[in-house]
GROMACS .gro file of C-alpha atoms in nm:
model
  182
    1UNK     CA    1   0.000   0.000   0.000
    2UNK     CA    2   0.107   0.359  -0.031
    3UNK     CA    3   0.005   0.721  -0.029
    4UNK     CA    4  -0.185   0.896  -0.306
    5UNK     CA    5  -0.168   1.258  -0.424
    6UNK     CA    6  -0.437   1.467  -0.585
    7UNK     CA    7  -0.448   1.836  -0.660
    8UNK     CA    8  -0.734   2.048  -0.540
    9UNK     CA    9  -0.655   2.380  -0.703
   10UNK     CA   10  -0.325   2.499  -0.553
   11UNK     CA   11  -0.347   2.242  -0.269
   12UNK     CA   12  -0.174   1.904  -0.291
   13UNK     CA   13  -0.376   1.651  -0.090
   14UNK     CA   14  -0.168   1.349   0.008
   15UNK     CA   15  -0.376   1.059   0.140
   16UNK     CA   16  -0.235   0.769   0.337
   17UNK     CA   17  -0.381   0.451   0.188
   18UNK     CA   18  -0.306   0.133   0.381
   19UNK     CA   19  -0.632  -0.027   0.501
   20UNK     CA   20  -0.769  -0.092   0.748
   21UNK     CA   21  -0.597   0.165   0.976
   22UNK     CA   22  -0.352   0.337   0.738
   23UNK     CA   23  -0.051   0.184   0.910
   24UNK     CA   24   0.279   0.353   0.828
   25UNK     CA   25   0.460   0.066   0.659
   26UNK     CA   26   0.795   0.122   0.491
   27UNK     CA   27   0.615   0.143   0.153
   28UNK     CA   28   0.381   0.413   0.288
   29UNK     CA   29   0.673   0.609   0.436
   30UNK     CA   30   0.857   0.593   0.101
   31UNK     CA   31   0.543   0.711  -0.082
   32UNK     CA   32   0.484   0.995   0.163
   33UNK     CA   33   0.841   1.115   0.126
   34UNK     CA   34   0.826   1.098  -0.255
   35UNK     CA   35   0.491   1.279  -0.279
   36UNK     CA   36   0.590   1.546  -0.025
   37UNK     CA   37   0.913   1.610  -0.214
   38UNK     CA   38   0.721   1.642  -0.542
   39UNK     CA   39   0.465   1.878  -0.389
   40UNK     CA   40   0.729   2.101  -0.232
   41UNK     CA   41   0.905   2.136  -0.568
   42UNK     CA   42   0.586   2.195  -0.770
   43UNK     CA   43   0.543   2.572  -0.825
   44UNK     CA   44   0.168   2.533  -0.878
   45UNK     CA   45   0.127   2.388  -0.528
   46UNK     CA   46   0.089   2.653  -0.258
   47UNK     CA   47   0.004   2.426   0.038
   48UNK     CA   48  -0.006   2.058   0.127
   49UNK     CA   49  -0.262   1.856   0.323
   50UNK     CA   50  -0.186   1.510   0.462
   51UNK     CA   51  -0.490   1.297   0.544
   52UNK     CA   52  -0.588   0.933   0.569
   53UNK     CA   53  -0.826   0.727   0.359
   54UNK     CA   54  -1.138   0.562   0.503
   55UNK     CA   55  -1.195   0.822   0.777
   56UNK     CA   56  -0.872   0.736   0.962
   57UNK     CA   57  -0.555   0.943   0.967
   58UNK     CA   58  -0.315   0.668   1.079
   59UNK     CA   59  -0.281   0.421   1.363
   60UNK     CA   60   0.098   0.445   1.340
   61UNK     CA   61   0.361   0.188   1.256
   62UNK     CA   62   0.267  -0.135   1.085
   63UNK     CA   63   0.328  -0.372   1.377
   64UNK     CA   64   0.294  -0.674   1.145
   65UNK     CA   65   0.635  -0.578   1.006
   66UNK     CA   66   0.802  -0.584   1.350
   67UNK     CA   67   0.856  -0.960   1.339
   68UNK     CA   68   0.906  -0.996   0.964
   69UNK     CA   69   1.246  -0.954   0.800
   70UNK     CA   70   1.209  -0.717   0.508
   71UNK     CA   71   1.417  -0.513   0.273
   72UNK     CA   72   1.406  -0.155   0.392
   73UNK     CA   73   1.504   0.158   0.207
   74UNK     CA   74   1.642   0.309   0.525
   75UNK     CA   75   1.380   0.587   0.509
   76UNK     CA   76   1.196   0.659   0.830
   77UNK     CA   77   0.905   0.866   0.953
   78UNK     CA   78   1.165   1.113   1.081
   79UNK     CA   79   1.276   1.164   0.719
   80UNK     CA   80   0.915   1.249   0.632
   81UNK     CA   81   0.890   1.490   0.925
   82UNK     CA   82   1.222   1.647   0.824
   83UNK     CA   83   1.087   1.712   0.475
   84UNK     CA   84   0.769   1.863   0.624
   85UNK     CA   85   0.965   2.086   0.861
   86UNK     CA   86   1.191   2.213   0.579
   87UNK     CA   87   0.897   2.291   0.353
   88UNK     CA   88   0.840   2.658   0.284
   89UNK     CA   89   0.482   2.565   0.197
   90UNK     CA   90   0.242   2.509   0.486
   91UNK     CA   91   0.172   2.143   0.554
   92UNK     CA   92  -0.154   2.063   0.733
   93UNK     CA   93  -0.249   1.732   0.896
   94UNK     CA   94  -0.621   1.667   0.845
   95UNK     CA   95  -0.705   1.420   1.121
   96UNK     CA   96  -1.016   1.204   1.107
   97UNK     CA   97  -1.080   0.901   1.323
   98UNK     CA   98  -0.746   0.828   1.483
   99UNK     CA   99  -0.392   0.960   1.485
  100UNK     CA  100  -0.207   0.717   1.710
  101UNK     CA  101   0.161   0.646   1.765
  102UNK     CA  102   0.352   0.728   1.448
  103UNK     CA  103   0.031   0.874   1.303
  104UNK     CA  104   0.030   1.141   1.573
  105UNK     CA  105   0.405   1.185   1.534
  106UNK     CA  106   0.350   1.255   1.163
  107UNK     CA  107   0.077   1.506   1.249
  108UNK     CA  108   0.302   1.672   1.509
  109UNK     CA  109   0.564   1.725   1.238
  110UNK     CA  110   0.313   1.924   1.031
  111UNK     CA  111   0.284   2.301   1.058
  112UNK     CA  112  -0.088   2.286   1.147
  113UNK     CA  113  -0.331   2.019   1.263
  114UNK     CA  114  -0.705   2.018   1.198
  115UNK     CA  115  -0.911   1.740   1.357
  116UNK     CA  116  -1.264   1.613   1.320
  117UNK     CA  117  -1.469   1.666   1.634
  118UNK     CA  118  -1.480   1.288   1.693
  119UNK     CA  119  -1.111   1.222   1.624
  120UNK     CA  120  -0.875   1.087   1.889
  121UNK     CA  121  -0.499   1.128   1.917
  122UNK     CA  122  -0.239   0.954   2.130
  123UNK     CA  123   0.111   0.817   2.161
  124UNK     CA  124  -0.006   0.464   2.235
  125UNK     CA  125   0.323   0.279   2.172
  126UNK     CA  126   0.378   0.229   2.546
  127UNK     CA  127   0.079  -0.007   2.545
  128UNK     CA  128   0.293  -0.235   2.324
  129UNK     CA  129   0.601  -0.190   2.543
  130UNK     CA  130   0.759   0.063   2.306
  131UNK     CA  131   0.850   0.430   2.322
  132UNK     CA  132   0.756   0.681   2.051
  133UNK     CA  133   1.038   0.667   1.799
  134UNK     CA  134   0.965   0.939   1.544
  135UNK     CA  135   1.007   1.258   1.742
  136UNK     CA  136   0.685   1.255   1.944
  137UNK     CA  137   0.870   1.273   2.274
  138UNK     CA  138   1.030   1.599   2.158
  139UNK     CA  139   0.748   1.762   1.959
  140UNK     CA  140   0.458   1.696   2.198
  141UNK     CA  141   0.621   1.863   2.505
  142UNK     CA  142   0.708   2.166   2.291
  143UNK     CA  143   0.342   2.202   2.197
  144UNK     CA  144   0.164   2.127   2.525
  145UNK     CA  145   0.427   2.137   2.798
  146UNK     CA  146   0.610   1.860   2.977
  147UNK     CA  147   0.349   1.752   3.239
  148UNK     CA  148   0.063   1.695   2.990
  149UNK     CA  149   0.295   1.538   2.731
  150UNK     CA  150   0.454   1.307   2.987
  151UNK     CA  151   0.109   1.191   3.097
  152UNK     CA  152   0.020   1.100   2.737
  153UNK     CA  153   0.356   0.936   2.664
  154UNK     CA  154   0.379   0.713   2.972
  155UNK     CA  155   0.011   0.611   2.988
  156UNK     CA  156  -0.068   0.571   2.618
  157UNK     CA  157  -0.384   0.772   2.683
  158UNK     CA  158  -0.597   0.856   2.379
  159UNK     CA  159  -0.716   1.218   2.380
  160UNK     CA  160  -1.045   1.325   2.216
  161UNK     CA  161  -1.012   1.619   1.977
  162UNK     CA  162  -1.190   1.879   2.197
  163UNK     CA  163  -0.931   1.814   2.470
  164UNK     CA  164  -0.653   1.801   2.209
  165UNK     CA  165  -0.761   2.150   2.101
  166UNK     CA  166  -0.763   2.275   2.459
  167UNK     CA  167  -0.416   2.127   2.521
  168UNK     CA  168  -0.279   2.273   2.196
  169UNK     CA  169  -0.217   1.945   2.012
  170UNK     CA  170  -0.453   2.048   1.732
  171UNK     CA  171  -0.514   2.398   1.602
  172UNK     CA  172  -0.879   2.360   1.504
  173UNK     CA  173  -1.162   2.109   1.520
  174UNK     CA  174  -1.434   2.076   1.257
  175UNK     CA  175  -1.755   1.877   1.217
  176UNK     CA  176  -1.726   1.806   0.843
  177UNK     CA  177  -1.471   1.596   0.654
  178UNK     CA  178  -1.140   1.750   0.756
  179UNK     CA  179  -0.969   1.700   0.420
  180UNK     CA  180  -1.235   1.924   0.266
  181UNK     CA  181  -1.198   2.193   0.537
  182UNK     CA  182  -0.819   2.220   0.529
   0.00000   0.00000   0.00000
């Protein structure tokens, strides 16, 4: 599976497509990096939206690949976040459903985050005995402060979007499809 790009006027919409939960497999990470790089170089594109297919942003890493040997390109979610952070064009995460683990870490790397009113976010890796590995432990405290971030990181707590807005994790919540409101 991969990510898909479509143009909506001057906006490049990059959709994560890896059913059922848009897991961030190595193929998806490679696709995201390729499409982000293309969009940042395209003069017709003025802004970029990252969203997920099937009303889910992303549930994070593809845990099925943890126990399977595979050929990897060496690209990581941190490479994707580095490309986002270097972009002179605004990159918006349009969060529907869930943004968990690496999915939230991807969203945290974006310049802005818009969430559906029923979306939930969290760094849930600890529930699998893992720590966030794509910058979430650095980016989340910068956004919401150490006490609130530490609570989310060590408990794996999922946060509903109204609270995420109050904490400062997301910049806006909407009731319609977020990829249409970005």
